[in-house]
Amino acid sequence: MAVASQWVARIIAAGALMVLPGLAGDWVDSVLGTSLFALCGFGVGIAGSLCYLVAVTKNPAAASEARRQMNGPVEPDSAEQPELESPDGGSPSERNEDKA
């Protein structure tokens, strides 16, 4: 659940980063009576949010930490691994016992 809330926060931050510069530009346009700053603000916001999303998703340490939190520590368990048969029909442990 914690991993999901972290991703929700990242997505909300990306959305705010995309929209807020455009809204600020729209406010500047209304004060100055122009129509250029809103367009520039939305352009900067989209570029900034894309850079932010790429940086967040490309961080392998954060991704592996999120998987570890979600799945727990991974410990090898030899009991779950099936024993392979040799071509002569016996298992490797049976062959070792025959040699002794």
JSON list of C-alpha atoms in Angstrom, two decimals:
[
{"chain": "A", "resi": 1, "resn": "MET", "atom": "CA", "xyz": [0.00, 0.00, 0.00]},
{"chain": "A", "resi": 2, "resn": "ALA", "atom": "CA", "xyz": [2.88, 2.36, 0.75]},
{"chain": "A", "resi": 3, "resn": "VAL", "atom": "CA", "xyz": [4.34, 1.86, -2.71]},
{"chain": "A", "resi": 4, "resn": "ALA", "atom": "CA", "xyz": [1.04, 2.76, -4.33]},
{"chain": "A", "resi": 5, "resn": "SER", "atom": "CA", "xyz": [0.72, 5.95, -2.30]},
{"chain": "A", "resi": 6, "resn": "GLN", "atom": "CA", "xyz": [4.26, 6.92, -3.31]},
{"chain": "A", "resi": 7, "resn": "TRP", "atom": "CA", "xyz": [3.35, 6.54, -6.97]},
{"chain": "A", "resi": 8, "resn": "VAL", "atom": "CA", "xyz": [0.12, 8.49, -6.49]},
{"chain": "A", "resi": 9, "resn": "ALA", "atom": "CA", "xyz": [2.14, 11.33, -4.94]},
{"chain": "A", "resi": 10, "resn": "ARG", "atom": "CA", "xyz": [4.61, 11.27, -7.85]},
{"chain": "A", "resi": 11, "resn": "ILE", "atom": "CA", "xyz": [1.79, 11.41, -10.41]},
{"chain": "A", "resi": 12, "resn": "ILE", "atom": "CA", "xyz": [0.08, 14.29, -8.61]},
{"chain": "A", "resi": 13, "resn": "ALA", "atom": "CA", "xyz": [3.40, 16.15, -8.48]},
{"chain": "A", "resi": 14, "resn": "ALA", "atom": "CA", "xyz": [3.88, 15.61, -12.23]},
{"chain": "A", "resi": 15, "resn": "GLY", "atom": "CA", "xyz": [0.38, 16.92, -12.93]},
{"chain": "A", "resi": 16, "resn": "ALA", "atom": "CA", "xyz": [0.94, 20.00, -10.76]},
{"chain": "A", "resi": 17, "resn": "LEU", "atom": "CA", "xyz": [4.29, 20.59, -12.45]},
{"chain": "A", "resi": 18, "resn": "MET", "atom": "CA", "xyz": [2.55, 20.44, -15.81]},
{"chain": "A", "resi": 19, "resn": "VAL", "atom": "CA", "xyz": [-0.37, 22.76, -15.03]},
{"chain": "A", "resi": 20, "resn": "LEU", "atom": "CA", "xyz": [0.87, 25.36, -12.54]},
{"chain": "A", "resi": 21, "resn": "PRO", "atom": "CA", "xyz": [3.35, 27.16, -14.85]},
{"chain": "A", "resi": 22, "resn": "GLY", "atom": "CA", "xyz": [0.59, 27.53, -17.44]},
{"chain": "A", "resi": 23, "resn": "LEU", "atom": "CA", "xyz": [-1.82, 28.94, -14.87]},
{"chain": "A", "resi": 24, "resn": "ALA", "atom": "CA", "xyz": [0.85, 31.37, -13.68]},
{"chain": "A", "resi": 25, "resn": "GLY", "atom": "CA", "xyz": [1.44, 32.39, -17.29]},
{"chain": "A", "resi": 26, "resn": "ASP", "atom": "CA", "xyz": [-2.30, 32.91, -17.76]},
{"chain": "A", "resi": 27, "resn": "TRP", "atom": "CA", "xyz": [-2.34, 35.18, -14.72]},
{"chain": "A", "resi": 28, "resn": "VAL", "atom": "CA", "xyz": [0.60, 37.18, -16.08]},
{"chain": "A", "resi": 29, "resn": "ASP", "atom": "CA", "xyz": [-1.21, 37.43, -19.43]},
{"chain": "A", "resi": 30, "resn": "SER", "atom": "CA", "xyz": [-4.33, 38.80, -17.71]},
{"chain": "A", "resi": 31, "resn": "VAL", "atom": "CA", "xyz": [-2.29, 41.40, -15.84]},
{"chain": "A", "resi": 32, "resn": "LEU", "atom": "CA", "xyz": [-0.27, 42.50, -18.88]},
{"chain": "A", "resi": 33, "resn": "GLY", "atom": "CA", "xyz": [-2.99, 42.04, -21.46]},
{"chain": "A", "resi": 34, "resn": "THR", "atom": "CA", "xyz": [-0.91, 39.65, -23.58]},
{"chain": "A", "resi": 35, "resn": "SER", "atom": "CA", "xyz": [-1.45, 36.10, -24.74]},
{"chain": "A", "resi": 36, "resn": "LEU", "atom": "CA", "xyz": [2.07, 34.71, -24.82]},
{"chain": "A", "resi": 37, "resn": "PHE", "atom": "CA", "xyz": [2.94, 33.74, -21.23]},
{"chain": "A", "resi": 38, "resn": "ALA", "atom": "CA", "xyz": [0.21, 31.10, -20.81]},
{"chain": "A", "resi": 39, "resn": "LEU", "atom": "CA", "xyz": [1.41, 29.27, -23.90]},
{"chain": "A", "resi": 40, "resn": "CYS", "atom": "CA", "xyz": [5.03, 29.45, -22.74]},
{"chain": "A", "resi": 41, "resn": "GLY", "atom": "CA", "xyz": [4.03, 28.38, -19.23]},
{"chain": "A", "resi": 42, "resn": "PHE", "atom": "CA", "xyz": [2.20, 25.30, -20.45]},
{"chain": "A", "resi": 43, "resn": "GLY", "atom": "CA", "xyz": [5.12, 24.44, -22.74]},
{"chain": "A", "resi": 44, "resn": "VAL", "atom": "CA", "xyz": [7.60, 24.72, -19.87]},
{"chain": "A", "resi": 45, "resn": "GLY", "atom": "CA", "xyz": [5.26, 22.77, -17.61]},
{"chain": "A", "resi": 46, "resn": "ILE", "atom": "CA", "xyz": [4.89, 19.88, -20.05]},
{"chain": "A", "resi": 47, "resn": "ALA", "atom": "CA", "xyz": [8.64, 19.71, -20.65]},
{"chain": "A", "resi": 48, "resn": "GLY", "atom": "CA", "xyz": [9.37, 19.86, -16.93]},
{"chain": "A", "resi": 49, "resn": "SER", "atom": "CA", "xyz": [6.85, 17.19, -16.03]},
{"chain": "A", "resi": 50, "resn": "LEU", "atom": "CA", "xyz": [8.16, 14.85, -18.72]},
{"chain": "A", "resi": 51, "resn": "CYS", "atom": "CA", "xyz": [11.72, 15.29, -17.42]},
{"chain": "A", "resi": 52, "resn": "TYR", "atom": "CA", "xyz": [10.45, 14.64, -13.90]},
{"chain": "A", "resi": 53, "resn": "LEU", "atom": "CA", "xyz": [8.60, 11.47, -14.91]},
{"chain": "A", "resi": 54, "resn": "VAL", "atom": "CA", "xyz": [11.61, 10.11, -16.80]},
{"chain": "A", "resi": 55, "resn": "ALA", "atom": "CA", "xyz": [13.88, 10.80, -13.83]},
{"chain": "A", "resi": 56, "resn": "VAL", "atom": "CA", "xyz": [11.48, 9.14, -11.39]},
{"chain": "A", "resi": 57, "resn": "THR", "atom": "CA", "xyz": [10.92, 6.02, -13.49]},
{"chain": "A", "resi": 58, "resn": "LYS", "atom": "CA", "xyz": [14.56, 5.53, -14.50]},
{"chain": "A", "resi": 59, "resn": "ASN", "atom": "CA", "xyz": [15.90, 5.40, -10.96]},
{"chain": "A", "resi": 60, "resn": "PRO", "atom": "CA", "xyz": [16.67, 1.67, -10.56]},
{"chain": "A", "resi": 61, "resn": "ALA", "atom": "CA", "xyz": [17.44, 1.95, -6.85]},
{"chain": "A", "resi": 62, "resn": "ALA", "atom": "CA", "xyz": [13.99, 3.36, -6.16]},
{"chain": "A", "resi": 63, "resn": "ALA", "atom": "CA", "xyz": [12.37, 0.68, -8.31]},
{"chain": "A", "resi": 64, "resn": "SER", "atom": "CA", "xyz": [14.20, -2.18, -6.61]},
{"chain": "A", "resi": 65, "resn": "GLU", "atom": "CA", "xyz": [13.46, -0.71, -3.18]},
{"chain": "A", "resi": 66, "resn": "ALA", "atom": "CA", "xyz": [9.77, -0.52, -4.11]},
{"chain": "A", "resi": 67, "resn": "ARG", "atom": "CA", "xyz": [9.80, -4.17, -5.25]},
{"chain": "A", "resi": 68, "resn": "ARG", "atom": "CA", "xyz": [11.57, -5.21, -2.03]},
{"chain": "A", "resi": 69, "resn": "GLN", "atom": "CA", "xyz": [8.98, -3.42, 0.08]},
{"chain": "A", "resi": 70, "resn": "MET", "atom": "CA", "xyz": [6.16, -4.98, -1.86]},
{"chain": "A", "resi": 71, "resn": "ASN", "atom": "CA", "xyz": [7.49, -8.57, -2.04]},
{"chain": "A", "resi": 72, "resn": "GLY", "atom": "CA", "xyz": [9.68, -8.78, 1.04]},
{"chain": "A", "resi": 73, "resn": "PRO", "atom": "CA", "xyz": [13.26, -10.03, 1.10]},
{"chain": "A", "resi": 74, "resn": "VAL", "atom": "CA", "xyz": [14.05, -12.84, -1.32]},
{"chain": "A", "resi": 75, "resn": "GLU", "atom": "CA", "xyz": [15.83, -15.82, 0.20]},
{"chain": "A", "resi": 76, "resn": "PRO", "atom": "CA", "xyz": [16.76, -18.86, -1.88]},
{"chain": "A", "resi": 77, "resn": "ASP", "atom": "CA", "xyz": [14.97, -22.00, -0.74]},
{"chain": "A", "resi": 78, "resn": "SER", "atom": "CA", "xyz": [16.49, -25.23, -2.00]},
{"chain": "A", "resi": 79, "resn": "ALA", "atom": "CA", "xyz": [13.46, -27.25, -0.84]},
{"chain": "A", "resi": 80, "resn": "GLU", "atom": "CA", "xyz": [11.32, -25.74, -3.59]},
{"chain": "A", "resi": 81, "resn": "GLN", "atom": "CA", "xyz": [13.76, -26.55, -6.40]},
{"chain": "A", "resi": 82, "resn": "PRO", "atom": "CA", "xyz": [13.04, -29.92, -8.04]},
{"chain": "A", "resi": 83, "resn": "GLU", "atom": "CA", "xyz": [15.88, -32.38, -8.29]},
{"chain": "A", "resi": 84, "resn": "LEU", "atom": "CA", "xyz": [16.87, -33.05, -11.89]},
{"chain": "A", "resi": 85, "resn": "GLU", "atom": "CA", "xyz": [17.13, -36.57, -13.25]},
{"chain": "A", "resi": 86, "resn": "SER", "atom": "CA", "xyz": [20.27, -37.77, -14.96]},
{"chain": "A", "resi": 87, "resn": "PRO", "atom": "CA", "xyz": [20.15, -39.49, -18.39]},
{"chain": "A", "resi": 88, "resn": "ASP", "atom": "CA", "xyz": [20.47, -42.95, -16.77]},
{"chain": "A", "resi": 89, "resn": "GLY", "atom": "CA", "xyz": [17.27, -42.37, -14.77]},
{"chain": "A", "resi": 90, "resn": "GLY", "atom": "CA", "xyz": [18.71, -41.75, -11.34]},
{"chain": "A", "resi": 91, "resn": "SER", "atom": "CA", "xyz": [18.87, -38.48, -9.50]},
{"chain": "A", "resi": 92, "resn": "PRO", "atom": "CA", "xyz": [22.24, -36.84, -8.80]},
{"chain": "A", "resi": 93, "resn": "SER", "atom": "CA", "xyz": [21.99, -37.59, -5.07]},
{"chain": "A", "resi": 94, "resn": "GLU", "atom": "CA", "xyz": [21.42, -41.31, -5.78]},
{"chain": "A", "resi": 95, "resn": "ARG", "atom": "CA", "xyz": [24.55, -41.42, -7.95]},
{"chain": "A", "resi": 96, "resn": "ASN", "atom": "CA", "xyz": [26.59, -39.81, -5.17]},
{"chain": "A", "resi": 97, "resn": "GLU", "atom": "CA", "xyz": [25.32, -42.42, -2.70]},
{"chain": "A", "resi": 98, "resn": "ASP", "atom": "CA", "xyz": [26.26, -45.24, -5.11]},
{"chain": "A", "resi": 99, "resn": "LYS", "atom": "CA", "xyz": [29.85, -43.98, -5.33]},
{"chain": "A", "resi": 100, "resn": "ALA", "atom": "CA", "xyz": [30.33, -43.95, -1.54]}
]
